[in-house]
Coordinates of C-alpha atoms in Angstrom, one line a residue:
M548 CA 114.0 -14.8 94.2
L549 CA 117.5 -15.7 93.1
R550 CA 119.4 -18.6 94.5
Y551 CA 122.4 -16.9 96.2
K552 CA 125.9 -18.4 95.9
H553 CA 128.7 -17.7 98.2
V554 CA 130.9 -14.8 97.1
V555 CA 134.0 -17.0 97.3
R556 CA 132.6 -19.4 94.7
M557 CA 131.6 -16.5 92.5
L558 CA 135.0 -14.9 92.7
Q559 CA 136.7 -18.2 91.9
R560 CA 134.5 -18.6 88.9
R561 CA 135.0 -15.1 87.7
S562 CA 138.7 -14.4 88.1
Y563 CA 139.4 -10.7 87.7
S564 CA 142.9 -9.3 87.2
V565 CA 144.3 -6.1 88.5
N566 CA 145.1 -4.2 85.3
Q567 CA 148.5 -2.8 86.1
A568 CA 151.3 -2.0 83.7
G569 CA 152.8 -5.2 82.3
S570 CA 149.9 -7.4 83.6
G571 CA 148.8 -8.3 80.1
S572 CA 145.1 -7.7 80.7
G573 CA 143.3 -4.8 79.1
P574 CA 140.0 -3.6 77.8
G575 CA 139.9 -6.0 74.9
N576 CA 140.5 -9.4 76.6
D577 CA 138.3 -9.1 79.7
G578 CA 141.0 -10.9 81.7
D579 CA 141.0 -14.1 79.6
E580 CA 144.7 -14.6 80.3
D581 CA 144.1 -15.0 84.0
K582 CA 141.9 -18.0 83.4
H583 CA 144.9 -20.0 82.3
P584 CA 146.4 -21.4 85.5
I585 CA 150.1 -21.1 84.4
R586 CA 149.8 -17.5 83.3
R587 CA 147.9 -16.6 86.5
T588 CA 150.7 -18.2 88.6
L589 CA 153.3 -16.3 86.7
R590 CA 151.5 -13.0 87.2
L591 CA 151.1 -13.7 90.9
L592 CA 154.8 -14.5 91.2
G593 CA 155.6 -11.2 89.3
N594 CA 153.5 -9.3 91.8
D595 CA 155.4 -10.9 94.7
M596 CA 158.7 -10.0 93.2
R597 CA 157.7 -6.4 92.8
K598 CA 156.7 -6.3 96.5
V599 CA 160.1 -7.7 97.4
K600 CA 161.8 -5.0 95.4
E601 CA 159.7 -2.3 97.0
F602 CA 160.6 -3.7 100.4
F603 CA 164.4 -3.4 99.8
V604 CA 164.4 -0.2 97.7
P605 CA 163.5 2.8 99.9
K606 CA 160.8 5.2 98.7
E607 CA 161.5 8.9 98.4
A608 CA 161.0 10.7 101.7
V609 CA 158.0 13.0 102.1
P610 CA 158.8 16.5 103.4
E611 CA 157.3 17.3 106.7
D612 CA 155.7 20.5 105.5
S613 CA 153.8 18.5 102.8
K614 CA 151.6 16.7 105.3
D615 CA 147.9 17.6 105.1
T616 CA 145.9 19.3 107.8
I617 CA 142.4 18.6 108.9
P618 CA 140.1 19.2 105.9
T619 CA 137.7 22.2 106.2
Q620 CA 134.3 23.0 104.7
S621 CA 135.8 24.8 101.8
K622 CA 138.9 22.7 100.9
F623 CA 139.5 19.0 100.5
K624 CA 142.9 17.4 100.4
F625 CA 143.3 13.8 101.4
S626 CA 146.8 12.8 102.3
G627 CA 147.8 9.2 101.8
E628 CA 146.0 8.9 98.5
R629 CA 147.8 8.2 95.2
D630 CA 148.5 11.3 93.2
R631 CA 147.7 10.2 89.7
D632 CA 145.5 10.8 86.6
Y633 CA 142.9 8.1 86.5
T634 CA 142.3 8.7 82.8
L635 CA 145.6 7.1 81.9
P636 CA 145.2 3.7 80.2
D637 CA 148.0 2.1 82.3
D638 CA 146.5 3.2 85.5
F639 CA 142.7 2.9 85.2
Q640 CA 141.4 -0.4 86.5
T641 CA 139.5 -2.1 83.7
H642 CA 138.7 -5.0 86.1
C643 CA 138.1 -5.2 89.8
D644 CA 136.6 -7.4 92.4
V645 CA 134.4 -4.8 94.1
L646 CA 133.3 -1.5 92.5
V647 CA 132.0 1.0 95.0
I648 CA 129.9 3.8 93.5
G649 CA 130.1 6.9 95.7
G650 CA 133.2 8.0 97.6
G651 CA 131.5 9.9 100.5
G652 CA 131.2 8.7 104.0
L653 CA 129.4 5.4 103.3
G654 CA 131.3 4.5 100.1
S655 CA 134.7 5.2 101.6
S656 CA 133.8 3.3 104.8
V657 CA 133.0 0.2 102.6
A658 CA 136.4 0.5 100.9
Y659 CA 138.1 1.0 104.3
W660 CA 136.6 -2.1 105.8
L661 CA 137.1 -4.3 102.7
K662 CA 140.8 -3.4 102.6
E663 CA 141.2 -3.8 106.3
K664 CA 139.8 -7.3 106.1
A665 CA 141.1 -8.5 102.7
R666 CA 144.1 -6.2 101.9
D667 CA 145.6 -7.6 98.7
G668 CA 142.9 -10.3 98.5
L669 CA 140.4 -7.9 96.9
N670 CA 140.9 -5.2 94.2
V671 CA 138.6 -2.4 95.3
V672 CA 137.7 0.6 93.1
V673 CA 135.8 3.6 94.4
V674 CA 134.2 6.0 91.9
E675 CA 133.3 9.5 93.1
K676 CA 132.1 12.1 90.6
D677 CA 132.9 15.2 92.8
E678 CA 136.0 14.9 94.9
T679 CA 135.5 18.5 96.2
F680 CA 132.3 17.1 97.9
A681 CA 130.7 20.5 97.3
K682 CA 127.1 19.0 97.4
S683 CA 127.7 16.0 99.5
A684 CA 126.0 15.1 102.8
T685 CA 129.4 14.9 104.5
R686 CA 130.1 18.6 103.8
V687 CA 126.8 19.6 105.5
S688 CA 127.0 17.2 108.4
V689 CA 127.0 18.6 111.9
G690 CA 129.1 15.6 113.0
G691 CA 126.6 14.4 115.5
L692 CA 127.1 11.1 117.4
C693 CA 124.1 10.0 119.3
Q694 CA 122.3 6.8 120.4
Q695 CA 118.9 8.4 120.8
F696 CA 117.0 6.3 118.3
S697 CA 113.9 4.1 118.6
L698 CA 115.2 1.2 116.5
P699 CA 117.6 -1.3 118.0
E700 CA 119.7 -1.4 114.7
N701 CA 120.3 2.3 114.7
I702 CA 121.2 2.3 118.4
Q703 CA 123.6 -0.5 117.9
M704 CA 125.2 1.1 114.9
S705 CA 125.8 4.3 116.8
L706 CA 127.2 2.4 119.8
F707 CA 129.6 0.7 117.4
A708 CA 130.6 4.1 116.0
A709 CA 131.2 5.5 119.5
E710 CA 133.6 2.6 120.3
F711 CA 135.3 3.0 116.9
L712 CA 135.9 6.7 117.3
R713 CA 137.1 6.2 120.9
N714 CA 139.9 4.2 119.3
S715 CA 140.4 6.4 116.3
K716 CA 144.1 6.9 117.0
Q717 CA 144.6 3.1 116.9
N718 CA 142.4 2.8 113.8
F719 CA 143.7 5.7 111.8
G720 CA 146.8 7.1 113.5
T721 CA 147.2 10.7 114.6
E722 CA 147.8 12.6 111.3
V723 CA 144.2 13.7 111.0
P724 CA 142.5 13.9 114.4
I725 CA 138.7 13.1 114.6
Q726 CA 138.2 16.0 117.1
F727 CA 135.5 14.3 119.1
T728 CA 133.7 16.6 121.6
P729 CA 131.9 14.6 124.3
H730 CA 129.2 16.9 125.4
G731 CA 126.2 14.7 124.5
H732 CA 122.9 15.4 122.7
L733 CA 119.7 17.0 124.1
L734 CA 116.5 16.0 122.3
L735 CA 113.5 18.0 123.3
C736 CA 109.9 17.0 122.7
K737 CA 106.3 18.2 123.2
D738 CA 103.5 16.4 125.1
E739 CA 102.4 14.3 122.1
D740 CA 105.9 12.8 121.7
A741 CA 106.8 12.3 125.4
E742 CA 105.7 8.7 125.6
A743 CA 107.7 7.7 122.6
L744 CA 110.7 9.5 124.0
M745 CA 110.4 7.5 127.2
R746 CA 110.1 4.2 125.4
S747 CA 113.2 5.0 123.3
S748 CA 115.3 6.1 126.2
Q749 CA 114.5 2.8 128.0
L750 CA 115.5 0.7 125.0
Q751 CA 118.7 2.8 124.5
N752 CA 119.8 2.2 128.1
E753 CA 119.0 -1.5 127.9
L754 CA 121.3 -1.8 124.8
G755 CA 124.2 -0.1 126.4
A756 CA 123.7 3.7 125.9
R757 CA 123.4 6.0 128.9
N758 CA 121.1 8.9 129.0
E759 CA 118.6 10.6 131.3
L760 CA 115.1 12.0 131.0
L761 CA 114.5 15.5 132.2
T762 CA 111.2 17.3 132.8
A763 CA 110.8 20.9 131.8
E764 CA 111.5 22.0 135.4
R765 CA 114.7 20.0 135.6
L766 CA 115.8 21.2 132.1
A767 CA 115.5 24.8 133.3
I768 CA 117.7 24.1 136.3
R769 CA 120.3 22.1 134.4
F770 CA 120.4 24.4 131.3
P771 CA 119.5 27.9 132.4
W772 CA 120.0 29.3 128.9
L773 CA 117.2 27.1 127.6
N774 CA 113.6 28.3 127.3
T775 CA 111.4 25.3 128.2
E776 CA 108.1 26.8 127.2
G777 CA 106.1 24.1 125.3
I778 CA 108.6 21.4 126.2
A779 CA 107.3 18.4 128.1
L780 CA 110.5 16.3 128.2
G781 CA 114.1 16.2 127.2
C782 CA 116.5 13.3 126.8
H783 CA 120.1 14.1 127.6
G784 CA 123.0 11.8 126.6
L785 CA 125.5 11.3 129.4
E786 CA 128.1 9.1 127.7
L787 CA 129.3 8.1 124.2
E788 CA 127.6 11.1 122.6
G789 CA 128.8 14.4 121.2
W790 CA 130.1 15.5 117.8
F791 CA 133.2 15.1 115.7
N792 CA 134.8 16.4 112.5
P793 CA 132.9 14.5 109.7
L794 CA 135.5 15.6 107.0
A795 CA 138.3 14.2 109.2
L796 CA 136.5 10.9 109.3
L797 CA 136.0 10.9 105.6
S798 CA 139.7 11.8 105.1
N799 CA 140.8 8.9 107.3
F800 CA 138.6 6.4 105.6
R801 CA 140.0 7.4 102.2
R802 CA 143.6 7.6 103.4
S803 CA 143.6 4.3 105.1
A804 CA 141.8 2.5 102.2
A805 CA 144.2 4.0 99.7
K806 CA 147.2 3.0 101.8
N807 CA 146.0 -0.5 101.7
G808 CA 145.6 -0.5 98.0
A809 CA 142.1 0.8 97.2
H810 CA 141.8 2.8 94.0
F811 CA 139.8 6.1 94.1
V812 CA 138.6 7.3 90.7
N813 CA 137.3 10.8 89.9
G814 CA 134.5 10.0 87.5
E815 CA 130.8 9.4 87.2
V816 CA 129.0 6.1 86.5
V817 CA 126.7 6.8 83.7
G818 CA 125.7 3.3 82.6
F819 CA 126.0 -0.5 83.0
D820 CA 126.7 -3.3 80.6
F821 CA 124.6 -6.4 81.3
R822 CA 125.4 -10.0 80.6
A823 CA 123.0 -13.0 80.3
Q824 CA 123.8 -15.7 82.7
S825 CA 122.3 -19.1 82.0
D826 CA 123.7 -20.6 85.2
M827 CA 121.6 -18.3 87.4
S828 CA 118.0 -19.5 88.2
V829 CA 115.2 -17.0 88.7
V830 CA 112.2 -18.5 90.5
A831 CA 109.9 -15.5 90.2
G832 CA 109.7 -11.9 89.5
S833 CA 111.3 -11.7 86.1
N834 CA 110.5 -12.4 82.4
E835 CA 110.3 -16.1 81.4
G836 CA 113.1 -17.1 83.9
S837 CA 115.8 -15.2 82.1
Y838 CA 118.5 -13.4 84.0
N839 CA 120.7 -10.5 82.9
G840 CA 123.3 -9.6 85.4
L841 CA 125.4 -6.5 86.0
D842 CA 128.8 -7.0 84.3
K843 CA 130.5 -3.6 83.7
A844 CA 130.1 0.0 84.7
V845 CA 130.5 2.8 82.2
I846 CA 132.5 5.6 83.8
R847 CA 132.6 9.1 82.4
F848 CA 135.6 11.4 83.2
A849 CA 135.7 15.2 83.5
D850 CA 137.1 15.5 79.9
G851 CA 134.1 13.5 78.5
T852 CA 136.0 10.3 77.8
R853 CA 134.3 7.0 78.9
R854 CA 135.8 3.8 80.1
T855 CA 134.3 0.5 81.3
C856 CA 135.2 -1.3 84.5
K857 CA 134.3 -5.0 84.7
F858 CA 133.5 -6.0 88.3
A859 CA 132.6 -9.1 90.3
L860 CA 130.6 -7.2 92.9
C861 CA 129.1 -3.7 93.0
V862 CA 128.0 -1.4 95.9
I863 CA 125.7 1.5 95.4
A864 CA 126.6 4.1 98.1
A865 CA 126.1 7.3 96.2
G866 CA 124.2 9.2 98.8
A867 CA 121.6 11.5 97.3
D868 CA 122.4 10.1 93.8
S869 CA 121.8 6.5 94.8
G870 CA 118.3 6.5 93.3
S871 CA 119.5 7.7 89.9
V872 CA 122.4 5.2 89.9
A873 CA 119.9 2.4 90.7
R874 CA 117.7 3.5 87.8
I875 CA 120.7 3.2 85.4
A876 CA 120.9 -0.5 86.6
Q877 CA 117.1 -0.8 85.7
I878 CA 116.1 -0.8 89.4
G879 CA 112.6 0.8 89.4
V880 CA 112.2 0.7 85.6
G881 CA 112.7 -3.0 84.8
P882 CA 110.4 -6.0 84.8
G883 CA 109.3 -8.2 87.8
M884 CA 110.9 -7.3 91.1
L885 CA 113.0 -4.7 89.2
Q886 CA 109.8 -2.6 89.2
V887 CA 110.5 -1.7 92.8
P888 CA 112.7 1.4 92.9
L889 CA 115.5 2.4 95.3
P890 CA 113.4 5.2 97.0
I891 CA 116.1 7.8 97.5
D892 CA 115.5 11.5 96.9
K893 CA 117.8 14.4 97.8
R894 CA 117.0 16.9 100.6
K895 CA 118.7 20.1 101.3
R896 CA 120.4 21.0 104.6
Y897 CA 121.4 24.5 105.6
L898 CA 124.2 25.2 108.1
F899 CA 125.1 28.5 109.6
A900 CA 128.0 29.5 111.7
I901 CA 126.9 32.2 114.1
N902 CA 128.6 34.2 116.8
T903 CA 127.4 35.9 120.0
Q904 CA 129.0 37.8 122.8
A905 CA 126.0 37.7 125.1
E906 CA 126.9 37.0 128.7
N907 CA 124.1 34.5 129.2
A908 CA 124.9 32.4 126.1
P909 CA 125.4 28.6 126.6
G910 CA 128.7 27.6 128.0
M911 CA 131.3 25.0 127.1
G912 CA 129.1 22.1 128.5
M913 CA 126.3 22.8 126.1
P914 CA 125.0 19.5 124.4
L915 CA 124.0 19.4 120.7
T916 CA 120.4 20.5 121.1
V917 CA 117.6 19.5 118.8
D918 CA 114.3 21.5 119.0
P919 CA 111.0 19.9 118.2
S920 CA 110.9 22.1 115.1
G921 CA 113.9 20.3 113.7
T922 CA 116.3 23.2 114.3
F923 CA 119.6 22.1 115.8
I924 CA 122.5 23.9 117.4
R925 CA 125.8 23.1 119.0
R926 CA 128.9 25.0 120.1
D927 CA 131.9 25.4 117.7
G928 CA 135.0 25.8 119.8
L929 CA 135.5 29.0 121.8
G930 CA 134.7 32.7 121.5
G931 CA 130.9 32.4 121.4
N932 CA 130.9 30.4 118.1
F933 CA 128.0 28.1 117.3
I934 CA 126.8 26.0 114.4
C935 CA 123.1 25.7 113.7
G936 CA 120.9 24.4 110.9
H937 CA 117.8 22.9 109.6
N938 CA 116.7 20.2 107.2
S939 CA 114.6 21.7 104.5
Q940 CA 112.1 20.2 102.1
D941 CA 114.0 21.8 99.2
D942 CA 115.0 19.1 96.6
S943 CA 116.4 21.5 93.9
D944 CA 119.8 20.9 92.4
S945 CA 121.2 24.1 93.6
S946 CA 123.6 24.1 96.6
A947 CA 123.4 27.8 97.0
V948 CA 122.4 29.2 100.3
D949 CA 119.1 31.1 100.4
P950 CA 120.1 34.5 102.0
Q951 CA 116.7 34.7 103.7
Y952 CA 116.5 31.2 105.0
F953 CA 118.2 31.9 108.3
E954 CA 116.1 35.0 109.0
E955 CA 112.8 33.3 108.1
H956 CA 113.3 29.7 109.4
I957 CA 116.1 29.6 111.9
R958 CA 116.5 32.8 113.8
P959 CA 112.9 32.8 115.1
K960 CA 113.4 29.3 116.5
L961 CA 116.7 30.1 118.0
A962 CA 115.4 33.3 119.7
D963 CA 112.5 31.3 121.1
R964 CA 114.5 28.3 122.4
V965 CA 117.8 29.9 123.3
P966 CA 117.0 33.6 123.8
A967 CA 120.7 34.6 124.2
L968 CA 121.2 33.6 120.5
G969 CA 118.4 35.7 119.1
D970 CA 120.7 38.5 118.1
S971 CA 123.6 36.3 116.9
K972 CA 125.6 37.4 113.9
V973 CA 125.9 35.0 110.9
V974 CA 129.6 34.7 110.0
D975 CA 129.4 31.8 107.5
S976 CA 126.9 29.6 105.7
W977 CA 126.8 26.6 103.4
A978 CA 124.3 24.1 102.1
G979 CA 124.3 20.6 100.5
F980 CA 122.3 17.5 100.1
Y981 CA 121.7 14.4 102.1
E982 CA 119.9 11.3 100.9
H983 CA 116.3 10.9 102.0
N984 CA 114.6 7.5 102.0
V985 CA 111.0 8.4 101.1
Y986 CA 109.8 4.9 101.9
D987 CA 110.5 4.9 105.7
E988 CA 113.4 7.3 106.3
N989 CA 115.8 4.5 107.4
G990 CA 119.0 3.2 105.9
I991 CA 118.9 0.5 103.2
V992 CA 121.9 -1.9 103.8
G993 CA 122.4 -5.2 102.1
A994 CA 122.2 -7.3 98.9
H995 CA 119.7 -6.5 96.1
P996 CA 117.2 -9.3 95.8
Y997 CA 117.5 -9.6 92.0
F998 CA 121.1 -8.9 91.1
H999 CA 123.3 -11.5 92.7
N1000 CA 126.3 -9.2 92.7
L1001 CA 124.8 -5.9 93.8
Y1002 CA 124.8 -4.4 97.3
V1003 CA 123.2 -1.1 98.6
A1004 CA 124.2 1.2 101.4
T1005 CA 122.2 4.4 101.4
G1006 CA 119.1 6.1 102.7
F1007 CA 120.0 7.1 106.3
S1008 CA 118.0 10.3 105.9
G1009 CA 120.1 12.8 107.8
H1010 CA 122.1 10.6 110.2
G1011 CA 124.4 8.8 107.7
I1012 CA 127.9 9.9 108.8
Q1013 CA 127.6 8.4 112.2
Q1014 CA 126.0 5.2 110.8
S1015 CA 128.6 5.0 108.0
I1016 CA 131.1 3.3 110.2
A1017 CA 128.9 0.3 111.1
A1018 CA 127.1 0.2 107.7
G1019 CA 130.4 0.0 105.8
R1020 CA 131.6 -2.8 108.0
A1021 CA 128.2 -4.6 107.5
I1022 CA 128.6 -4.5 103.7
S1023 CA 132.2 -5.8 104.0
E1024 CA 130.9 -8.7 106.1
L1025 CA 128.2 -9.6 103.5
I1026 CA 130.9 -9.6 100.8
I1027 CA 133.6 -11.5 102.6
D1028 CA 131.7 -13.6 105.1
G1029 CA 128.3 -14.0 103.4
Q1030 CA 126.3 -12.7 106.4
F1031 CA 126.0 -9.9 108.9
R1032 CA 128.3 -10.6 111.9
T1033 CA 128.8 -7.6 114.1
I1034 CA 125.3 -6.2 113.9
D1035 CA 122.3 -8.0 112.4
L1036 CA 120.9 -5.5 109.9
S1037 CA 118.5 -8.0 108.2
R1038 CA 115.5 -5.7 108.7
L1039 CA 117.3 -2.9 106.9
T1040 CA 117.8 -4.8 103.6
F1041 CA 116.1 -4.0 100.3
D1042 CA 113.8 -7.0 100.9
R1043 CA 111.5 -4.9 103.1
L1044 CA 110.6 -2.9 100.1
I1045 CA 109.6 -6.0 98.2
V1046 CA 107.4 -7.4 101.0
E1047 CA 106.2 -3.9 102.0
R1048 CA 107.4 -4.0 105.6
P1049 CA 108.6 -0.4 106.5
I1050 CA 110.3 0.2 109.7
Y1051 CA 110.0 3.7 111.1
E1052 CA 112.3 5.8 113.4
E1053 CA 110.6 8.0 115.9
S1054 CA 113.7 10.1 116.8
Q1055 CA 115.0 13.3 115.3
V1056 CA 118.6 12.3 115.6
L1057 CA 120.9 13.8 112.9
S1058 CA 124.6 13.7 112.0

């Protein structure tokens, strides 16, 4: 294993400049000018003078009618971000302190927390290949927030998310509301899973969640629209559970991070440059003790041009593409411990907006309900509108909706579990991909055991958006503080893949 060094020492040793117009650094010099103490001091003084000028010279007012609304499934527009072309030489960051690969929920959360903590102390660049998020997990998220997990780490992360979202106005302001709906979750199980559900409920309540176990008889009384045939037990969340607008959360992460100076780049990381480092010692797991570290990322833009960005630290948070990004970094195809891959595949999720005018349909207090088959449903505002879906085993690259999927896989389950919805009309549909951890279906959060400057945040297997808040903060703590502080996620690091210690989640919670 590598002998880790504190990030502060590493950043001091490898001084990276913010490549702005007039800074003097560029693609050809790799920031050599910043190594000279006098030149570095003059550059810092120049930055301070620019800030003083910005303070006294008012910026142009933004018209009221230009403010963005809440993003929808079909259109993304993130207010607060810089409107610029990242292919311009004087704007593209050729050097940065932290490069985040992936600008979805997890990647944007990492950027948000880093800039909240460090502000101008870290230059953060986020690379996202598709800023329409047409195939991302965020687009097909049902927005669930739930503590009904069997692992303490997952429970604690969702409790942290609930507290964060409760204070969303203080954290983000009011421009893009989170739209939290506090009607809880209802997880249903059959006889063979009843004991596990009871154990999980006890642990959840011990850690601060609040839910109740209901027998089939009590379920029928509490929720008269529910068919309890074949159901042995249900767990109903009473507090801190419900659903929210996942695109609003993503928008707020990006807006806040950009406001604090993060750079969002519309491009794709297609390669890495490596650099031999003689000062790094490798005890085992590599060839002859040599060490080649990650040094630069090769970014391809929409017009086909390529640029490199030199970084001190890198975070892989690319959702369903995390496994392929890791392979570019030789993870899974290299020697020694690099033989162990990042075990992330893509899985397809279908969502359908349906409507019914049946008199016995579920009312406003309906919780987000998860059937033992994996089919889920929740209300969507008023007027008999609902959103339902299912996680499929389809791992194709197409995000098109199979027109027969609803009729074959979802309508029969809905008609069986909620009879009033059996004749519902499909009014909209969409599909996308979420990352699936084929090793143990749990998140991988933390430092990579070989590369001293690489972190991973991915693999939450269908409940990533609600865990993104805590996972992003955890990565920021590792980078800035050198350790987990808020929640100990040591069991979720990449190391468990090396020592073959999987940790399994018994719940069907999704987000």
